[in-house]
Amino acid sequence: FDCYYDEYRGVICLVEIINGRLTKGERVTSKATRLTYEVLDIGVLHAEPRSTAALHAGQVGYIITGMKSTREARVGDTFHLQREPEVEALPGFKPAKPMVFSGIYPEVSSEYDALRTALNKLTLNDASIDVQPEVSAALGTGFRCGFLGLLHLDVVMSRIKQEYNLDCVVTPPTVPY
């Protein structure tokens, strides 16, 4: 039901087991992306994540599948065992639709890759951000980003500055009709 990025272990998905059990080594399929992964580690969350042999129905824990791209992890996704028949996605999750769009460009063009990495990591924890590459004759290579509102845009830009130490040029926000 949620996920975050760890520098050493990659994408970590927080999950709730609805029925059955899940063990290390099993293969799971994402309902949203239809990609299949091997469960490399599984565990429960205490003060620190603790590996376990399995998660059973009703338990909340984490799985590590070796996802390298943050685009593969979708908040609210439903996973099922690869050997199980197709299952319905759990109800109640609808992706947020961005309402405000703005261009984000690195002040120094050599920081484009760092900005891309920062935006990818931010979108892992905030699925409501929409990021598309964009090229401007005046500003160079950057991204066209969609946000839920002006405050959301401001929070994301503050995080880019504070967490990734990147200075960016932000175009005036627009609202599509």
PDB file of N, CA and C in Angstrom, residues 48-150:
ATOM      1  N   GLU A  48      13.021  -0.945  13.704  1.00  0.00           N
ATOM      2  CA  GLU A  48      13.795  -1.171  12.483  1.00  0.00           C
ATOM      3  C   GLU A  48      13.140  -2.326  11.735  1.00  0.00           C
ATOM      4  N   PRO A  49      13.194  -2.335  10.408  1.00  0.00           N
ATOM      5  CA  PRO A  49      12.642  -3.481   9.671  1.00  0.00           C
ATOM      6  C   PRO A  49      13.355  -4.774  10.090  1.00  0.00           C
ATOM      7  N   ARG A  50      12.579  -5.851  10.276  1.00  0.00           N
ATOM      8  CA  ARG A  50      13.140  -7.131  10.700  1.00  0.00           C
ATOM      9  C   ARG A  50      12.690  -8.224   9.734  1.00  0.00           C
ATOM     10  N   SER A  51      13.658  -8.918   9.117  1.00  0.00           N
ATOM     11  CA  SER A  51      13.342 -10.000   8.183  1.00  0.00           C
ATOM     12  C   SER A  51      12.630 -11.136   8.902  1.00  0.00           C
ATOM     13  N   THR A  52      11.676 -11.761   8.207  1.00  0.00           N
ATOM     14  CA  THR A  52      10.970 -12.930   8.722  1.00  0.00           C
ATOM     15  C   THR A  52      10.908 -13.973   7.612  1.00  0.00           C
ATOM     16  N   ALA A  53      10.506 -15.173   7.976  1.00  0.00           N
ATOM     17  CA  ALA A  53      10.396 -16.245   6.985  1.00  0.00           C
ATOM     18  C   ALA A  53       9.191 -16.047   6.078  1.00  0.00           C
ATOM     19  N   ALA A  54       8.108 -15.482   6.622  1.00  0.00           N
ATOM     20  CA  ALA A  54       6.879 -15.332   5.831  1.00  0.00           C
ATOM     21  C   ALA A  54       6.004 -14.250   6.437  1.00  0.00           C
ATOM     22  N   LEU A  55       5.082 -13.755   5.651  1.00  0.00           N
ATOM     23  CA  LEU A  55       3.999 -12.897   6.129  1.00  0.00           C
ATOM     24  C   LEU A  55       2.707 -13.664   5.888  1.00  0.00           C
ATOM     25  N   HIS A  56       1.790 -13.600   6.851  1.00  0.00           N
ATOM     26  CA  HIS A  56       0.527 -14.330   6.765  1.00  0.00           C
ATOM     27  C   HIS A  56      -0.636 -13.351   6.653  1.00  0.00           C
ATOM     28  N   ALA A  57      -1.810 -13.873   6.306  1.00  0.00           N
ATOM     29  CA  ALA A  57      -3.011 -13.049   6.150  1.00  0.00           C
ATOM     30  C   ALA A  57      -3.209 -12.164   7.374  1.00  0.00           C
ATOM     31  N   GLY A  58      -3.463 -10.883   7.130  1.00  0.00           N
ATOM     32  CA  GLY A  58      -3.687  -9.913   8.190  1.00  0.00           C
ATOM     33  C   GLY A  58      -2.436  -9.185   8.643  1.00  0.00           C
ATOM     34  N   GLN A  59      -1.266  -9.674   8.279  1.00  0.00           N
ATOM     35  CA  GLN A  59      -0.028  -9.013   8.686  1.00  0.00           C
ATOM     36  C   GLN A  59       0.331  -7.885   7.728  1.00  0.00           C
ATOM     37  N   VAL A  60       0.980  -6.884   8.284  1.00  0.00           N
ATOM     38  CA  VAL A  60       1.522  -5.780   7.496  1.00  0.00           C
ATOM     39  C   VAL A  60       3.033  -5.867   7.608  1.00  0.00           C
ATOM     40  N   GLY A  61       3.718  -5.730   6.485  1.00  0.00           N
ATOM     41  CA  GLY A  61       5.168  -5.814   6.495  1.00  0.00           C
ATOM     42  C   GLY A  61       5.747  -5.209   5.239  1.00  0.00           C
ATOM     43  N   TYR A  62       6.920  -5.681   4.864  1.00  0.00           N
ATOM     44  CA  TYR A  62       7.568  -5.154   3.667  1.00  0.00           C
ATOM     45  C   TYR A  62       8.023  -6.310   2.796  1.00  0.00           C
ATOM     46  N   ILE A  63       8.195  -6.008   1.499  1.00  0.00           N
ATOM     47  CA  ILE A  63       8.843  -6.945   0.587  1.00  0.00           C
ATOM     48  C   ILE A  63       9.866  -6.168  -0.229  1.00  0.00           C
ATOM     49  N   ILE A  64      10.973  -6.821  -0.500  1.00  0.00           N
ATOM     50  CA  ILE A  64      12.000  -6.261  -1.376  1.00  0.00           C
ATOM     51  C   ILE A  64      12.081  -7.189  -2.570  1.00  0.00           C
ATOM     52  N   THR A  65      11.918  -6.630  -3.754  1.00  0.00           N
ATOM     53  CA  THR A  65      11.828  -7.452  -4.956  1.00  0.00           C
ATOM     54  C   THR A  65      12.945  -7.193  -5.955  1.00  0.00           C
ATOM     55  N   GLY A  66      13.825  -6.273  -5.655  1.00  0.00           N
ATOM     56  CA  GLY A  66      14.883  -5.956  -6.603  1.00  0.00           C
ATOM     57  C   GLY A  66      14.468  -4.931  -7.642  1.00  0.00           C
ATOM     58  N   MET A  67      13.335  -4.255  -7.433  1.00  0.00           N
ATOM     59  CA  MET A  67      12.940  -3.182  -8.352  1.00  0.00           C
ATOM     60  C   MET A  67      14.042  -2.143  -8.350  1.00  0.00           C
ATOM     61  N   LYS A  68      14.482  -1.745  -9.512  1.00  0.00           N
ATOM     62  CA  LYS A  68      15.530  -0.734  -9.616  1.00  0.00           C
ATOM     63  C   LYS A  68      14.960   0.628  -9.966  1.00  0.00           C
ATOM     64  N   SER A  69      13.860   0.634 -10.677  1.00  0.00           N
ATOM     65  CA  SER A  69      13.254   1.889 -11.106  1.00  0.00           C
ATOM     66  C   SER A  69      12.084   2.233 -10.199  1.00  0.00           C
ATOM     67  N   THR A  70      12.046   3.469  -9.756  1.00  0.00           N
ATOM     68  CA  THR A  70      10.938   3.897  -8.914  1.00  0.00           C
ATOM     69  C   THR A  70       9.623   3.938  -9.680  1.00  0.00           C
ATOM     70  N   ARG A  71       9.670   3.934 -11.003  1.00  0.00           N
ATOM     71  CA  ARG A  71       8.455   3.924 -11.819  1.00  0.00           C
ATOM     72  C   ARG A  71       7.710   2.589 -11.738  1.00  0.00           C
ATOM     73  N   GLU A  72       8.407   1.538 -11.312  1.00  0.00           N
ATOM     74  CA  GLU A  72       7.778   0.224 -11.223  1.00  0.00           C
ATOM     75  C   GLU A  72       6.893   0.083  -9.991  1.00  0.00           C
ATOM     76  N   ALA A  73       7.133   0.886  -8.970  1.00  0.00           N
ATOM     77  CA  ALA A  73       6.375   0.790  -7.722  1.00  0.00           C
ATOM     78  C   ALA A  73       5.246   1.807  -7.744  1.00  0.00           C
ATOM     79  N   ARG A  74       4.046   1.326  -7.675  1.00  0.00           N
ATOM     80  CA  ARG A  74       2.882   2.214  -7.681  1.00  0.00           C
ATOM     81  C   ARG A  74       2.168   2.107  -6.344  1.00  0.00           C
ATOM     82  N   VAL A  75       2.000   3.243  -5.686  1.00  0.00           N
ATOM     83  CA  VAL A  75       1.302   3.261  -4.411  1.00  0.00           C
ATOM     84  C   VAL A  75      -0.128   2.780  -4.646  1.00  0.00           C
ATOM     85  N   GLY A  76      -0.582   1.837  -3.819  1.00  0.00           N
ATOM     86  CA  GLY A  76      -1.926   1.297  -3.956  1.00  0.00           C
ATOM     87  C   GLY A  76      -2.021   0.088  -4.864  1.00  0.00           C
ATOM     88  N   ASP A  77      -0.899  -0.383  -5.398  1.00  0.00           N
ATOM     89  CA  ASP A  77      -0.900  -1.528  -6.306  1.00  0.00           C
ATOM     90  C   ASP A  77      -1.297  -2.803  -5.559  1.00  0.00           C
ATOM     91  N   THR A  78      -1.809  -3.767  -6.296  1.00  0.00           N
ATOM     92  CA  THR A  78      -2.142  -5.088  -5.767  1.00  0.00           C
ATOM     93  C   THR A  78      -1.156  -6.094  -6.344  1.00  0.00           C
ATOM     94  N   PHE A  79      -0.478  -6.847  -5.473  1.00  0.00           N
ATOM     95  CA  PHE A  79       0.413  -7.920  -5.905  1.00  0.00           C
ATOM     96  C   PHE A  79      -0.288  -9.253  -5.672  1.00  0.00           C
ATOM     97  N   HIS A  80      -0.017 -10.209  -6.532  1.00  0.00           N
ATOM     98  CA  HIS A  80      -0.511 -11.568  -6.307  1.00  0.00           C
ATOM     99  C   HIS A  80       0.576 -12.543  -6.711  1.00  0.00           C
ATOM    100  N   LEU A  81       0.504 -13.756  -6.162  1.00  0.00           N
ATOM    101  CA  LEU A  81       1.492 -14.771  -6.511  1.00  0.00           C
ATOM    102  C   LEU A  81       1.387 -15.083  -7.988  1.00  0.00           C
ATOM    103  N   GLN A  82       2.522 -15.251  -8.625  1.00  0.00           N
ATOM    104  CA  GLN A  82       2.540 -15.504 -10.064  1.00  0.00           C
ATOM    105  C   GLN A  82       1.777 -16.782 -10.406  1.00  0.00           C
ATOM    106  N   ARG A  83       1.847 -17.784  -9.548  1.00  0.00           N
ATOM    107  CA  ARG A  83       1.191 -19.061  -9.838  1.00  0.00           C
ATOM    108  C   ARG A  83      -0.318 -19.026  -9.609  1.00  0.00           C
ATOM    109  N   GLU A  84      -0.825 -17.977  -8.956  1.00  0.00           N
ATOM    110  CA  GLU A  84      -2.259 -17.863  -8.684  1.00  0.00           C
ATOM    111  C   GLU A  84      -2.974 -17.302  -9.904  1.00  0.00           C
ATOM    112  N   PRO A  85      -4.254 -17.647 -10.060  1.00  0.00           N
ATOM    113  CA  PRO A  85      -5.008 -17.066 -11.172  1.00  0.00           C
ATOM    114  C   PRO A  85      -5.132 -15.552 -10.993  1.00  0.00           C
ATOM    115  N   GLU A  86      -5.482 -14.895 -12.065  1.00  0.00           N
ATOM    116  CA  GLU A  86      -5.641 -13.431 -12.062  1.00  0.00           C
ATOM    117  C   GLU A  86      -6.594 -13.010 -10.937  1.00  0.00           C
ATOM    118  N   VAL A  87      -6.225 -11.977 -10.212  1.00  0.00           N
ATOM    119  CA  VAL A  87      -7.057 -11.479  -9.116  1.00  0.00           C
ATOM    120  C   VAL A  87      -7.518 -10.065  -9.438  1.00  0.00           C
ATOM    121  N   GLU A  88      -8.581  -9.635  -8.781  1.00  0.00           N
ATOM    122  CA  GLU A  88      -9.083  -8.264  -8.930  1.00  0.00           C
ATOM    123  C   GLU A  88      -8.212  -7.328  -8.098  1.00  0.00           C
ATOM    124  N   ALA A  89      -8.008  -6.130  -8.605  1.00  0.00           N
ATOM    125  CA  ALA A  89      -7.297  -5.118  -7.821  1.00  0.00           C
ATOM    126  C   ALA A  89      -8.160  -4.748  -6.620  1.00  0.00           C
ATOM    127  N   LEU A  90      -7.517  -4.494  -5.489  1.00  0.00           N
ATOM    128  CA  LEU A  90      -8.268  -4.107  -4.302  1.00  0.00           C
ATOM    129  C   LEU A  90      -8.944  -2.764  -4.540  1.00  0.00           C
ATOM    130  N   PRO A  91     -10.184  -2.609  -4.070  1.00  0.00           N
ATOM    131  CA  PRO A  91     -10.923  -1.369  -4.319  1.00  0.00           C
ATOM    132  C   PRO A  91     -10.412  -0.215  -3.460  1.00  0.00           C
ATOM    133  N   GLY A  92     -10.789   0.971  -3.856  1.00  0.00           N
ATOM    134  CA  GLY A  92     -10.525   2.147  -3.038  1.00  0.00           C
ATOM    135  C   GLY A  92      -9.346   2.988  -3.466  1.00  0.00           C
ATOM    136  N   PHE A  93      -8.547   2.516  -4.398  1.00  0.00           N
ATOM    137  CA  PHE A  93      -7.397   3.312  -4.815  1.00  0.00           C
ATOM    138  C   PHE A  93      -7.634   3.881  -6.197  1.00  0.00           C
ATOM    139  N   LYS A  94      -7.526   5.191  -6.302  1.00  0.00           N
ATOM    140  CA  LYS A  94      -7.577   5.865  -7.592  1.00  0.00           C
ATOM    141  C   LYS A  94      -6.403   6.834  -7.642  1.00  0.00           C
ATOM    142  N   PRO A  95      -5.638   6.788  -8.706  1.00  0.00           N
ATOM    143  CA  PRO A  95      -4.509   7.715  -8.795  1.00  0.00           C
ATOM    144  C   PRO A  95      -4.983   9.173  -8.787  1.00  0.00           C
ATOM    145  N   ALA A  96      -4.236  10.023  -8.107  1.00  0.00           N
ATOM    146  CA  ALA A  96      -4.564  11.449  -8.065  1.00  0.00           C
ATOM    147  C   ALA A  96      -4.275  12.086  -9.419  1.00  0.00           C
ATOM    148  N   LYS A  97      -5.100  13.055  -9.791  1.00  0.00           N
ATOM    149  CA  LYS A  97      -4.901  13.764 -11.056  1.00  0.00           C
ATOM    150  C   LYS A  97      -4.273  15.122 -10.781  1.00  0.00           C
ATOM    151  N   PRO A  98      -3.147  15.397 -11.408  1.00  0.00           N
ATOM    152  CA  PRO A  98      -2.522  16.711 -11.234  1.00  0.00           C
ATOM    153  C   PRO A  98      -3.418  17.817 -11.789  1.00  0.00           C
ATOM    154  N   MET A  99      -3.415  18.958 -11.114  1.00  0.00           N
ATOM    155  CA  MET A  99      -4.246  20.092 -11.516  1.00  0.00           C
ATOM    156  C   MET A  99      -3.421  21.300 -11.946  1.00  0.00           C
ATOM    157  N   VAL A 100      -2.192  21.396 -11.467  1.00  0.00           N
ATOM    158  CA  VAL A 100      -1.313  22.533 -11.746  1.00  0.00           C
ATOM    159  C   VAL A 100      -0.037  21.990 -12.387  1.00  0.00           C
ATOM    160  N   PHE A 101       0.388  22.611 -13.490  1.00  0.00           N
ATOM    161  CA  PHE A 101       1.580  22.149 -14.202  1.00  0.00           C
ATOM    162  C   PHE A 101       2.611  23.263 -14.271  1.00  0.00           C
ATOM    163  N   SER A 102       3.884  22.865 -14.135  1.00  0.00           N
ATOM    164  CA  SER A 102       4.969  23.834 -14.175  1.00  0.00           C
ATOM    165  C   SER A 102       6.220  23.154 -14.730  1.00  0.00           C
ATOM    166  N   GLY A 103       7.047  23.931 -15.402  1.00  0.00           N
ATOM    167  CA  GLY A 103       8.321  23.412 -15.891  1.00  0.00           C
ATOM    168  C   GLY A 103       9.382  23.567 -14.818  1.00  0.00           C
ATOM    169  N   ILE A 104      10.199  22.539 -14.645  1.00  0.00           N
ATOM    170  CA  ILE A 104      11.295  22.581 -13.673  1.00  0.00           C
ATOM    171  C   ILE A 104      12.583  22.268 -14.424  1.00  0.00           C
ATOM    172  N   TYR A 105      13.527  23.199 -14.348  1.00  0.00           N
ATOM    173  CA  TYR A 105      14.797  23.074 -15.064  1.00  0.00           C
ATOM    174  C   TYR A 105      15.943  23.301 -14.087  1.00  0.00           C
ATOM    175  N   PRO A 106      17.039  22.564 -14.224  1.00  0.00           N
ATOM    176  CA  PRO A 106      18.194  22.832 -13.361  1.00  0.00           C
ATOM    177  C   PRO A 106      18.818  24.174 -13.750  1.00  0.00           C
ATOM    178  N   GLU A 107      19.277  24.934 -12.751  1.00  0.00           N
ATOM    179  CA  GLU A 107      19.945  26.206 -13.051  1.00  0.00           C
ATOM    180  C   GLU A 107      21.213  25.969 -13.853  1.00  0.00           C
ATOM    181  N   VAL A 108      21.897  24.869 -13.568  1.00  0.00           N
ATOM    182  CA  VAL A 108      23.111  24.475 -14.285  1.00  0.00           C
ATOM    183  C   VAL A 108      22.775  23.207 -15.059  1.00  0.00           C
ATOM    184  N   SER A 109      22.947  23.247 -16.375  1.00  0.00           N
ATOM    185  CA  SER A 109      22.514  22.119 -17.212  1.00  0.00           C
ATOM    186  C   SER A 109      23.182  20.796 -16.841  1.00  0.00           C
ATOM    187  N   SER A 110      24.365  20.851 -16.242  1.00  0.00           N
ATOM    188  CA  SER A 110      25.058  19.614 -15.854  1.00  0.00           C
ATOM    189  C   SER A 110      24.361  18.901 -14.692  1.00  0.00           C
ATOM    190  N   GLU A 111      23.412  19.565 -14.043  1.00  0.00           N
ATOM    191  CA  GLU A 111      22.687  18.953 -12.925  1.00  0.00           C
ATOM    192  C   GLU A 111      21.385  18.288 -13.367  1.00  0.00           C
ATOM    193  N   TYR A 112      21.192  18.115 -14.684  1.00  0.00           N
ATOM    194  CA  TYR A 112      19.965  17.500 -15.196  1.00  0.00           C
ATOM    195  C   TYR A 112      19.769  16.093 -14.633  1.00  0.00           C
ATOM    196  N   ASP A 113      20.813  15.268 -14.655  1.00  0.00           N
ATOM    197  CA  ASP A 113      20.692  13.892 -14.153  1.00  0.00           C
ATOM    198  C   ASP A 113      20.375  13.865 -12.662  1.00  0.00           C
ATOM    199  N   ALA A 114      20.976  14.770 -11.899  1.00  0.00           N
ATOM    200  CA  ALA A 114      20.691  14.843 -10.462  1.00  0.00           C
ATOM    201  C   ALA A 114      19.237  15.248 -10.225  1.00  0.00           C
ATOM    202  N   LEU A 115      18.720  16.170 -11.043  1.00  0.00           N
ATOM    203  CA  LEU A 115      17.323  16.581 -10.921  1.00  0.00           C
ATOM    204  C   LEU A 115      16.398  15.429 -11.293  1.00  0.00           C
ATOM    205  N   ARG A 116      16.741  14.697 -12.337  1.00  0.00           N
ATOM    206  CA  ARG A 116      15.923  13.542 -12.740  1.00  0.00           C
ATOM    207  C   ARG A 116      15.875  12.506 -11.615  1.00  0.00           C
ATOM    208  N   THR A 117      17.021  12.234 -11.013  1.00  0.00           N
ATOM    209  CA  THR A 117      17.076  11.280  -9.902  1.00  0.00           C
ATOM    210  C   THR A 117      16.245  11.767  -8.724  1.00  0.00           C
ATOM    211  N   ALA A 118      16.358  13.046  -8.395  1.00  0.00           N
ATOM    212  CA  ALA A 118      15.590  13.610  -7.283  1.00  0.00           C
ATOM    213  C   ALA A 118      14.092  13.491  -7.542  1.00  0.00           C
ATOM    214  N   LEU A 119      13.656  13.842  -8.745  1.00  0.00           N
ATOM    215  CA  LEU A 119      12.229  13.748  -9.071  1.00  0.00           C
ATOM    216  C   LEU A 119      11.748  12.299  -9.054  1.00  0.00           C
ATOM    217  N   ASN A 120      12.566  11.375  -9.550  1.00  0.00           N
ATOM    218  CA  ASN A 120      12.185   9.958  -9.513  1.00  0.00           C
ATOM    219  C   ASN A 120      12.001   9.472  -8.084  1.00  0.00           C
ATOM    220  N   LYS A 121      12.893   9.864  -7.193  1.00  0.00           N
ATOM    221  CA  LYS A 121      12.782   9.437  -5.796  1.00  0.00           C
ATOM    222  C   LYS A 121      11.585  10.094  -5.118  1.00  0.00           C
ATOM    223  N   LEU A 122      11.312  11.347  -5.442  1.00  0.00           N
ATOM    224  CA  LEU A 122      10.151  12.020  -4.858  1.00  0.00           C
ATOM    225  C   LEU A 122       8.845  11.400  -5.346  1.00  0.00           C
ATOM    226  N   THR A 123       8.802  10.997  -6.614  1.00  0.00           N
ATOM    227  CA  THR A 123       7.563  10.401  -7.132  1.00  0.00           C
ATOM    228  C   THR A 123       7.308   9.025  -6.535  1.00  0.00           C
ATOM    229  N   LEU A 124       8.332   8.371  -6.044  1.00  0.00           N
ATOM    230  CA  LEU A 124       8.119   7.086  -5.382  1.00  0.00           C
ATOM    231  C   LEU A 124       7.261   7.265  -4.140  1.00  0.00           C
ATOM    232  N   ASN A 125       7.531   8.306  -3.371  1.00  0.00           N
ATOM    233  CA  ASN A 125       6.782   8.555  -2.143  1.00  0.00           C
ATOM    234  C   ASN A 125       5.563   9.434  -2.356  1.00  0.00           C
ATOM    235  N   ASP A 126       5.434  10.026  -3.525  1.00  0.00           N
ATOM    236  CA  ASP A 126       4.295  10.899  -3.814  1.00  0.00           C
ATOM    237  C   ASP A 126       3.823  10.619  -5.236  1.00  0.00           C
ATOM    238  N   ALA A 127       2.915   9.665  -5.357  1.00  0.00           N
ATOM    239  CA  ALA A 127       2.455   9.227  -6.679  1.00  0.00           C
ATOM    240  C   ALA A 127       1.623  10.278  -7.398  1.00  0.00           C
ATOM    241  N   SER A 128       1.258  11.355  -6.722  1.00  0.00           N
ATOM    242  CA  SER A 128       0.434  12.379  -7.369  1.00  0.00           C
ATOM    243  C   SER A 128       1.253  13.334  -8.233  1.00  0.00           C
ATOM    244  N   ILE A 129       2.574  13.248  -8.175  1.00  0.00           N
ATOM    245  CA  ILE A 129       3.421  14.082  -9.033  1.00  0.00           C
ATOM    246  C   ILE A 129       3.542  13.408 -10.391  1.00  0.00           C
ATOM    247  N   ASP A 130       3.264  14.164 -11.448  1.00  0.00           N
ATOM    248  CA  ASP A 130       3.415  13.660 -12.813  1.00  0.00           C
ATOM    249  C   ASP A 130       4.653  14.322 -13.406  1.00  0.00           C
ATOM    250  N   VAL A 131       5.593  13.534 -13.904  1.00  0.00           N
ATOM    251  CA  VAL A 131       6.858  14.065 -14.423  1.00  0.00           C
ATOM    252  C   VAL A 131       7.052  13.608 -15.860  1.00  0.00           C
ATOM    253  N   GLN A 132       7.252  14.573 -16.764  1.00  0.00           N
ATOM    254  CA  GLN A 132       7.518  14.287 -18.174  1.00  0.00           C
ATOM    255  C   GLN A 132       8.731  15.113 -18.614  1.00  0.00           C
ATOM    256  N   PRO A 133       9.660  14.521 -19.352  1.00  0.00           N
ATOM    257  CA  PRO A 133      10.796  15.300 -19.863  1.00  0.00           C
ATOM    258  C   PRO A 133      10.306  16.403 -20.806  1.00  0.00           C
ATOM    259  N   GLU A 134      11.019  17.517 -20.800  1.00  0.00           N
ATOM    260  CA  GLU A 134      10.633  18.659 -21.637  1.00  0.00           C
ATOM    261  C   GLU A 134      11.899  19.402 -22.061  1.00  0.00           C
ATOM    262  N   VAL A 135      11.875  19.947 -23.257  1.00  0.00           N
ATOM    263  CA  VAL A 135      13.002  20.740 -23.754  1.00  0.00           C
ATOM    264  C   VAL A 135      12.488  22.126 -24.104  1.00  0.00           C
ATOM    265  N   SER A 136      13.183  23.141 -23.608  1.00  0.00           N
ATOM    266  CA  SER A 136      12.839  24.532 -23.884  1.00  0.00           C
ATOM    267  C   SER A 136      14.024  25.189 -24.589  1.00  0.00           C
ATOM    268  N   ALA A 137      13.733  25.981 -25.617  1.00  0.00           N
ATOM    269  CA  ALA A 137      14.804  26.676 -26.332  1.00  0.00           C
ATOM    270  C   ALA A 137      15.550  27.633 -25.399  1.00  0.00           C
ATOM    271  N   ALA A 138      14.825  28.248 -24.462  1.00  0.00           N
ATOM    272  CA  ALA A 138      15.434  29.226 -23.569  1.00  0.00           C
ATOM    273  C   ALA A 138      16.063  28.597 -22.324  1.00  0.00           C
ATOM    274  N   LEU A 139      15.430  27.544 -21.783  1.00  0.00           N
ATOM    275  CA  LEU A 139      15.866  26.997 -20.498  1.00  0.00           C
ATOM    276  C   LEU A 139      16.619  25.675 -20.605  1.00  0.00           C
ATOM    277  N   GLY A 140      16.599  25.052 -21.764  1.00  0.00           N
ATOM    278  CA  GLY A 140      17.312  23.784 -21.942  1.00  0.00           C
ATOM    279  C   GLY A 140      16.438  22.582 -21.618  1.00  0.00           C
ATOM    280  N   THR A 141      17.073  21.525 -21.147  1.00  0.00           N
ATOM    281  CA  THR A 141      16.377  20.277 -20.846  1.00  0.00           C
ATOM    282  C   THR A 141      15.913  20.278 -19.400  1.00  0.00           C
ATOM    283  N   GLY A 142      14.648  19.918 -19.215  1.00  0.00           N
ATOM    284  CA  GLY A 142      14.072  19.878 -17.874  1.00  0.00           C
ATOM    285  C   GLY A 142      12.875  18.958 -17.840  1.00  0.00           C
ATOM    286  N   PHE A 143      11.911  19.298 -17.003  1.00  0.00           N
ATOM    287  CA  PHE A 143      10.741  18.447 -16.815  1.00  0.00           C
ATOM    288  C   PHE A 143       9.471  19.279 -16.721  1.00  0.00           C
ATOM    289  N   ARG A 144       8.409  18.764 -17.290  1.00  0.00           N
ATOM    290  CA  ARG A 144       7.066  19.329 -17.132  1.00  0.00           C
ATOM    291  C   ARG A 144       6.413  18.506 -16.041  1.00  0.00           C
ATOM    292  N   CYS A 145       6.084  19.139 -14.928  1.00  0.00           N
ATOM    293  CA  CYS A 145       5.576  18.409 -13.769  1.00  0.00           C
ATOM    294  C   CYS A 145       4.163  18.851 -13.416  1.00  0.00           C
ATOM    295  N   GLY A 146       3.347  17.892 -13.035  1.00  0.00           N
ATOM    296  CA  GLY A 146       1.987  18.155 -12.594  1.00  0.00           C
ATOM    297  C   GLY A 146       1.874  17.964 -11.093  1.00  0.00           C
ATOM    298  N   PHE A 147       1.137  18.870 -10.450  1.00  0.00           N
ATOM    299  CA  PHE A 147       0.978  18.855  -8.995  1.00  0.00           C
ATOM    300  C   PHE A 147      -0.496  18.984  -8.637  1.00  0.00           C
ATOM    301  N   LEU A 148      -0.833  18.680  -7.392  1.00  0.00           N
ATOM    302  CA  LEU A 148      -2.218  18.783  -6.939  1.00  0.00           C
ATOM    303  C   LEU A 148      -2.641  20.231  -6.727  1.00  0.00           C
ATOM    304  N   GLY A 149      -1.695  21.112  -6.522  1.00  0.00           N
ATOM    305  CA  GLY A 149      -1.989  22.522  -6.312  1.00  0.00           C
ATOM    306  C   GLY A 149      -0.696  23.296  -6.107  1.00  0.00           C
ATOM    307  N   LEU A 150      -0.829  24.600  -5.842  1.00  0.00           N
ATOM    308  CA  LEU A 150       0.350  25.452  -5.670  1.00  0.00           C
ATOM    309  C   LEU A 150       1.156  25.089  -4.426  1.00  0.00           C
TER     310      LEU A 150
END
